Amino acid sequence: MANPLYPIFLKVHQLNVLLVGGGFVGTEKLAFLLKSSPEAQVTAVSKAFNAEFLELAAQAPNVTLIDDAYDPKYLGAKHLVIAATNDKSVNRQIHDDAKERYLLVNVADTPALCDFYLGGIVTKGNVKIAISTNGKSPTTAKRLRQLLEEVIPEDINDLVENIHRYRETLKGDFEYKVEELNRLTEVLVREREKSL
Ligand SMILES: C[C@@]1(CC(=O)O)C2=NC(=C\c3[nH]c(c(CCC(=O)O)c3CC(=O)O)Cc3[nH]c(c(CC(=O)O)c3CCC(=O)O)/C=C3\N/C(=C\2)[C@@H](CCC(=O)O)[C@]3(C)CC(=O)O)/[C@H]1CCC(=O)O
Ligand SMILES: NC(=O)c1ccc[n+]([C@@H]2O[C@H](COP(=O)([O-])OP(=O)(O)OC[C@H]3O[C@@H](n4cnc5c(N)ncnc54)[C@H](O)[C@@H]3O)[C@@H](O)[C@H]2O)c1
């Protein structure tokens, strides 16, 4: 089964996102984006915004609302585009205009037109896990997110912070640092193997 998706972790507070559509789906996409990245820079264009969308946007420092129908001029100076209107032909147009400009585009109602998917996201301090089902079952991505939120301990971040601090103290060449950090953390894998 082919699953060629390559996950990356975007700094959306330093990228410009265009979100078209301020209805149910637009709200869902904005909510998950802001949950993970509260300072995401988002320009939202829609003929109308629902109350929940307006409330979310009002609390976010970098969300700008534009009451208008989609126009290709809104693609200017953007890095990422999310099309979430309820008009398939408009969503298709946004896709085509974005591709013409080499922008990455997500069309919420048409997986085949997406350059990237938004995923289920688990955050525990500095640890972030993104989940996708290759576009096949968003409900499964949500359930896996909930499961991992439960089972991954909150103090996983203490481990990361401690190893980070130790890493900062390491002198020597790159090869030595790699060996030392691997030696130190080997026990994490070993203990797990023993308990299986
Ligand atoms: C993960 C999550 C992230 C987020 O939204 O940020 C996300 N969808 C979530 C929830 C969710 N979405 C839908 C349901 C209802 C049940 C169901 O269909 O399962 C539920 C569940 C619920 O709400 O309970 C309906 C739906 N979604 C898409 C379509 C169109 C289609 O498939 O054709 C339809 C049908 C519309 C219709 O029938 O009219 C499409 C996409 N949704 C994706 C992501 C991308 C694939 C991700 C992957 O690879 O798994 C992709 C391809 C594009 C995109 O949107 O990026 C978020 C959970 C976040 C969380 O809780 O942690
Ligand atoms: N990806 C997902 O997670 C997911 C989930 C459910 C539904 N969908 C699909 O997504 C689509 C959107 O559904 P919805 O429930 O959000 O609809 P909705 O009616 O709640 O919202 C649509 C929004 O698009 C805006 N809009 C319409 N035409 C526009 C234009 N030309 N320019 C700018 N804004 C415009 C409207 O003003 C409205 O705010 C549907 O096709 C639905 O099947 C996707």
Short mmCIF file of C-alpha atoms and ligand atoms in Angstrom, two decimals:
data_model
loop_
_atom_site.label_atom_id
_atom_site.label_comp_id
_atom_site.label_asym_id
_atom_site.label_seq_id
_atom_site.Cartn_x
_atom_site.Cartn_y
_atom_site.Cartn_z
CA MET A 1 0.00 0.00 0.00
CA ALA A 2 1.49 3.29 -1.06
CA ASN A 3 1.85 5.99 1.57
CA PRO A 4 4.32 8.49 0.13
CA LEU A 5 3.46 11.45 2.41
CA TYR A 6 6.45 13.22 3.93
CA PRO A 7 5.64 15.06 7.19
CA ILE A 8 7.30 18.36 8.03
CA PHE A 9 6.84 20.73 11.00
CA LEU A 10 6.05 24.22 9.80
CA LYS A 11 6.73 27.47 11.64
CA VAL A 12 3.42 29.00 10.64
CA HIS A 13 4.11 32.06 12.80
CA GLN A 14 6.67 33.05 10.17
CA LEU A 15 4.72 31.94 7.12
CA ASN A 16 1.67 33.56 5.54
CA VAL A 17 -1.37 31.33 5.30
CA LEU A 18 -4.44 32.15 3.20
CA LEU A 19 -7.64 30.45 4.38
CA VAL A 20 -10.65 30.84 2.11
CA GLY A 21 -14.05 30.04 3.64
CA GLY A 22 -15.28 31.05 7.08
CA GLY A 23 -17.96 28.39 7.52
CA PHE A 24 -18.02 25.11 9.39
CA VAL A 25 -14.97 23.55 7.77
CA GLY A 26 -12.98 26.81 7.72
CA THR A 27 -13.63 27.11 11.45
CA GLU A 28 -12.48 23.55 12.10
CA LYS A 29 -9.26 24.09 10.12
CA LEU A 30 -8.55 27.42 11.85
CA ALA A 31 -9.26 25.94 15.28
CA PHE A 32 -6.75 23.10 14.86
CA LEU A 33 -4.18 25.40 13.27
CA LEU A 34 -4.38 27.85 16.18
CA LYS A 35 -4.50 25.11 18.80
CA SER A 36 -1.08 23.97 17.70
CA SER A 37 0.24 27.32 16.47
CA PRO A 38 -1.51 30.18 18.32
CA GLU A 39 0.56 32.83 16.54
CA ALA A 40 0.00 31.49 13.02
CA GLN A 41 -0.16 34.27 10.45
CA VAL A 42 -3.48 33.74 8.71
CA THR A 43 -5.42 35.88 6.28
CA ALA A 44 -9.00 34.61 6.13
CA VAL A 45 -11.13 35.57 3.14
CA SER A 46 -14.82 34.71 3.05
CA LYS A 47 -18.15 36.04 1.87
CA ALA A 48 -19.38 35.39 5.41
CA PHE A 49 -17.85 34.24 8.69
CA ASN A 50 -19.75 32.22 11.25
CA ALA A 51 -19.80 33.28 14.90
CA GLU A 52 -17.33 30.63 16.06
CA PHE A 53 -14.84 31.65 13.38
CA LEU A 54 -15.09 35.30 14.44
CA GLU A 55 -14.58 34.37 18.07
CA LEU A 56 -11.45 32.31 17.30
CA ALA A 57 -10.03 35.04 15.08
CA ALA A 58 -10.66 37.73 17.71
CA GLN A 59 -8.52 35.80 20.22
CA ALA A 60 -5.63 35.18 17.82
CA PRO A 61 -2.99 37.90 17.43
CA ASN A 62 -2.15 37.26 13.78
CA VAL A 63 -5.44 36.44 12.07
CA THR A 64 -6.76 39.03 9.63
CA LEU A 65 -10.32 38.85 8.29
CA ILE A 66 -11.37 40.00 4.84
CA ASP A 67 -15.07 40.04 3.98
CA ASP A 68 -14.94 39.29 0.30
CA ALA A 69 -15.39 36.62 -2.32
CA TYR A 70 -12.18 34.77 -3.26
CA ASP A 71 -9.97 36.62 -5.71
CA PRO A 72 -6.55 35.50 -6.96
CA LYS A 73 -5.07 38.77 -5.67
CA TYR A 74 -5.32 37.29 -2.16
CA LEU A 75 -2.68 34.69 -3.08
CA GLY A 76 -0.04 37.44 -3.18
CA ALA A 77 2.74 37.08 -0.55
CA LYS A 78 1.33 33.77 0.75
CA HIS A 79 3.19 30.52 1.38
CA LEU A 80 0.31 28.14 2.09
CA VAL A 81 -3.30 28.11 0.95
CA ILE A 82 -6.31 26.32 2.42
CA ALA A 83 -9.52 26.26 0.36
CA ALA A 84 -12.56 25.58 2.54
CA THR A 85 -15.54 27.12 0.76
CA ASN A 86 -18.68 25.11 0.10
CA ASP A 87 -18.37 25.79 -3.64
CA LYS A 88 -16.44 23.03 -5.40
CA SER A 89 -15.74 25.17 -8.46
CA VAL A 90 -14.31 27.99 -6.30
CA ASN A 91 -12.17 25.47 -4.39
CA ARG A 92 -10.92 24.09 -7.73
CA GLN A 93 -10.15 27.62 -8.93
CA ILE A 94 -8.18 28.37 -5.74
CA HIS A 95 -6.25 25.14 -6.30
CA ASP A 96 -5.44 25.98 -9.92
CA ASP A 97 -4.44 29.59 -9.13
CA ALA A 98 -2.24 28.42 -6.25
CA LYS A 99 -0.50 25.76 -8.34
CA GLU A 100 0.18 28.30 -11.06
CA ARG A 101 2.09 30.30 -8.41
CA TYR A 102 3.90 27.23 -7.00
CA LEU A 103 2.10 27.61 -3.66
CA LEU A 104 1.29 24.65 -1.42
CA VAL A 105 -2.47 24.15 -1.35
CA ASN A 106 -4.97 22.17 0.72
CA VAL A 107 -8.50 21.73 -0.62
CA ALA A 108 -10.45 20.55 2.41
CA ASP A 109 -13.19 18.74 0.51
CA THR A 110 -10.98 17.08 -2.13
CA PRO A 111 -7.99 15.01 -0.96
CA ALA A 112 -6.84 14.50 -4.55
CA LEU A 113 -6.31 18.26 -4.90
CA CYS A 114 -4.26 18.60 -1.69
CA ASP A 115 -0.48 19.16 -1.71
CA PHE A 116 -0.59 18.56 2.03
CA TYR A 117 -3.04 17.37 4.65
CA LEU A 118 -3.66 18.87 8.05
CA GLY A 119 -3.17 16.11 10.58
CA GLY A 120 -4.19 15.09 14.04
CA ILE A 121 -1.65 16.68 16.39
CA VAL A 122 -0.43 15.62 19.83
CA THR A 123 1.62 18.19 21.77
CA LYS A 124 3.49 17.44 25.01
CA GLY A 125 5.79 20.38 25.62
CA ASN A 126 8.52 20.30 22.98
CA VAL A 127 7.32 16.97 21.65
CA LYS A 128 4.89 17.13 18.76
CA ILE A 129 3.43 14.17 16.90
CA ALA A 130 1.47 14.58 13.69
CA ILE A 131 -0.92 11.87 12.51
CA SER A 132 -2.30 11.24 9.07
CA THR A 133 -4.24 8.37 7.57
CA ASN A 134 -3.11 9.25 4.07
CA GLY A 135 -6.40 11.11 3.64
CA LYS A 136 -8.42 7.93 4.14
CA SER A 137 -10.05 8.37 7.55
CA PRO A 138 -9.83 11.69 9.44
CA THR A 139 -11.89 10.12 12.22
CA THR A 140 -9.14 7.56 12.78
CA ALA A 141 -6.55 10.38 12.89
CA LYS A 142 -8.67 12.08 15.56
CA ARG A 143 -9.04 8.88 17.62
CA LEU A 144 -5.32 8.15 17.41
CA ARG A 145 -4.63 11.71 18.52
CA GLN A 146 -6.89 11.24 21.55
CA LEU A 147 -5.30 7.88 22.37
CA LEU A 148 -1.74 9.26 22.19
CA GLU A 149 -2.72 12.30 24.26
CA GLU A 150 -3.78 9.83 26.97
CA VAL A 151 -0.83 7.42 26.88
CA ILE A 152 2.15 9.72 26.33
CA PRO A 153 3.19 11.02 29.75
CA GLU A 154 3.25 14.78 30.35
CA ASP A 155 6.79 14.48 31.73
CA ILE A 156 8.17 13.37 28.35
CA ASN A 157 9.14 17.03 28.08
CA ASP A 158 11.36 16.79 31.18
CA LEU A 159 13.34 14.07 29.43
CA VAL A 160 13.74 16.24 26.33
CA GLU A 161 14.77 19.29 28.39
CA ASN A 162 17.28 17.30 30.45
CA ILE A 163 18.89 15.69 27.43
CA HIS A 164 18.94 19.08 25.73
CA ARG A 165 20.78 20.60 28.71
CA TYR A 166 23.27 17.71 28.74
CA ARG A 167 23.73 18.08 24.96
CA GLU A 168 24.69 21.73 25.48
CA THR A 169 27.47 20.70 27.89
CA LEU A 170 29.06 18.18 25.51
CA LYS A 171 32.42 19.16 24.17
CA GLY A 172 34.20 17.26 21.44
CA ASP A 173 33.52 16.52 17.82
CA PHE A 174 30.19 15.66 16.25
CA GLU A 175 30.89 11.92 16.23
CA TYR A 176 31.62 11.92 19.97
CA LYS A 177 28.37 13.82 20.71
CA VAL A 178 26.32 11.37 18.66
CA GLU A 179 27.87 8.40 20.44
CA GLU A 180 27.45 9.93 23.89
CA LEU A 181 23.79 10.88 23.36
CA ASN A 182 23.04 7.44 21.96
CA ARG A 183 24.77 5.77 24.91
CA LEU A 184 22.83 7.89 27.37
CA THR A 185 19.43 7.18 25.80
CA GLU A 186 20.00 3.52 24.93
CA VAL A 187 18.27 2.49 28.13
CA LEU A 188 14.98 3.97 26.87
CA VAL A 189 14.82 1.42 24.08
CA ARG A 190 16.27 -1.46 26.16
CA GLU A 191 13.76 -1.03 29.01
CA ARG A 192 10.93 -1.06 26.51
CA GLU A 193 12.21 -4.25 24.88
CA LYS A 194 12.43 -5.97 28.27
CA SER A 195 8.83 -5.16 29.11
CA LEU A 196 7.50 -6.50 25.81
C1 LIG B 1 -7.09 15.25 11.16
C2 LIG B 1 -7.95 16.47 10.88
C3 LIG B 1 -7.05 17.69 11.05
C4 LIG B 1 -7.68 19.04 10.85
O1 LIG B 1 -8.84 19.19 10.45
O2 LIG B 1 -6.94 20.02 11.15
C5 LIG B 1 -8.56 16.30 9.49
N1 LIG B 1 -9.87 16.13 9.57
C6 LIG B 1 -10.31 16.11 10.86
C7 LIG B 1 -11.59 15.74 11.29
C8 LIG B 1 -12.67 15.27 10.47
N2 LIG B 1 -12.88 15.58 9.18
C9 LIG B 1 -14.00 14.93 8.72
C10 LIG B 1 -14.57 14.21 9.80
C11 LIG B 1 -15.90 13.43 9.69
C12 LIG B 1 -15.76 11.94 9.54
C13 LIG B 1 -14.80 11.40 8.49
O3 LIG B 1 -15.00 11.63 7.29
O4 LIG B 1 -13.85 10.70 8.91
C14 LIG B 1 -13.71 14.40 10.90
C15 LIG B 1 -13.81 13.78 12.26
C16 LIG B 1 -14.61 14.58 13.23
O5 LIG B 1 -14.86 15.78 13.03
O6 LIG B 1 -15.00 13.97 14.23
C17 LIG B 1 -14.60 15.01 7.37
C18 LIG B 1 -13.74 15.10 6.17
N3 LIG B 1 -12.42 15.43 6.15
C19 LIG B 1 -11.97 15.42 4.86
C20 LIG B 1 -13.07 15.16 4.01
C21 LIG B 1 -13.03 15.17 2.50
C22 LIG B 1 -12.75 13.82 1.93
O7 LIG B 1 -12.17 12.93 2.57
O8 LIG B 1 -13.12 13.65 0.75
C23 LIG B 1 -14.17 14.91 4.84
C24 LIG B 1 -15.55 14.44 4.44
C25 LIG B 1 -16.52 15.61 4.19
C26 LIG B 1 -17.85 15.14 3.72
O9 LIG B 1 -18.13 13.94 3.75
O10 LIG B 1 -18.59 16.03 3.27
C27 LIG B 1 -10.63 15.63 4.44
C28 LIG B 1 -9.49 15.80 5.21
N4 LIG B 1 -9.48 15.91 6.58
C29 LIG B 1 -8.18 15.92 7.01
C30 LIG B 1 -7.80 16.21 8.33
C31 LIG B 1 -7.24 15.59 5.91
C32 LIG B 1 -6.80 14.12 5.96
C33 LIG B 1 -6.03 13.77 7.23
C34 LIG B 1 -5.52 12.36 7.18
O11 LIG B 1 -4.61 12.08 6.36
O12 LIG B 1 -5.96 11.52 7.99
C35 LIG B 1 -8.09 15.89 4.65
C36 LIG B 1 -7.87 14.95 3.47
C37 LIG B 1 -7.83 17.28 4.09
C38 LIG B 1 -7.65 18.33 5.13
O13 LIG B 1 -8.68 18.82 5.59
O14 LIG B 1 -6.48 18.62 5.44
C39 LIG B 1 -9.23 16.56 11.78
C40 LIG B 1 -9.16 15.79 13.13
C41 LIG B 1 -8.31 16.59 14.10
C42 LIG B 1 -8.32 16.06 15.49
O15 LIG B 1 -9.39 15.88 16.11
O16 LIG B 1 -7.21 15.88 16.03
N1 LIG B 2 -11.93 18.55 5.25
C1 LIG B 2 -12.87 18.37 6.16
O1 LIG B 2 -12.52 18.11 7.32
C2 LIG B 2 -14.34 18.47 5.78
C3 LIG B 2 -15.30 18.21 6.75
C4 LIG B 2 -16.64 18.39 6.45
C5 LIG B 2 -17.01 18.85 5.18
N2 LIG B 2 -16.08 19.09 4.22
C6 LIG B 2 -16.45 19.71 2.90
O2 LIG B 2 -15.97 21.08 2.87
C7 LIG B 2 -16.88 21.97 2.18
C8 LIG B 2 -17.26 23.21 3.01
O3 LIG B 2 -18.33 22.94 3.90
P1 LIG B 2 -18.81 23.89 5.12
O4 LIG B 2 -19.63 23.03 6.00
O5 LIG B 2 -17.66 24.60 5.69
O6 LIG B 2 -19.77 24.98 4.43
P2 LIG B 2 -20.33 26.33 5.10
O7 LIG B 2 -21.56 26.67 4.32
O8 LIG B 2 -20.41 26.23 6.56
O9 LIG B 2 -19.20 27.38 4.77
C9 LIG B 2 -18.81 27.74 3.51
C10 LIG B 2 -18.12 29.09 3.60
O10 LIG B 2 -17.54 29.40 2.33
C11 LIG B 2 -17.78 30.78 2.05
N3 LIG B 2 -17.76 30.98 0.60
C12 LIG B 2 -18.56 30.43 -0.34
N4 LIG B 2 -18.19 30.85 -1.57
C13 LIG B 2 -17.13 31.69 -1.39
C14 LIG B 2 -16.32 32.45 -2.28
N5 LIG B 2 -16.52 32.43 -3.60
N6 LIG B 2 -15.32 33.19 -1.76
C15 LIG B 2 -15.11 33.23 -0.40
N7 LIG B 2 -15.86 32.54 0.47
C16 LIG B 2 -16.86 31.78 -0.02
C17 LIG B 2 -19.13 31.07 2.65
O11 LIG B 2 -19.29 32.45 2.90
C18 LIG B 2 -19.06 30.26 3.96
O12 LIG B 2 -18.46 31.02 4.98
C19 LIG B 2 -18.06 21.10 1.78
O13 LIG B 2 -17.84 20.79 0.41
C20 LIG B 2 -17.95 19.85 2.67
O14 LIG B 2 -18.40 18.68 2.01
C21 LIG B 2 -14.74 18.90 4.51
#
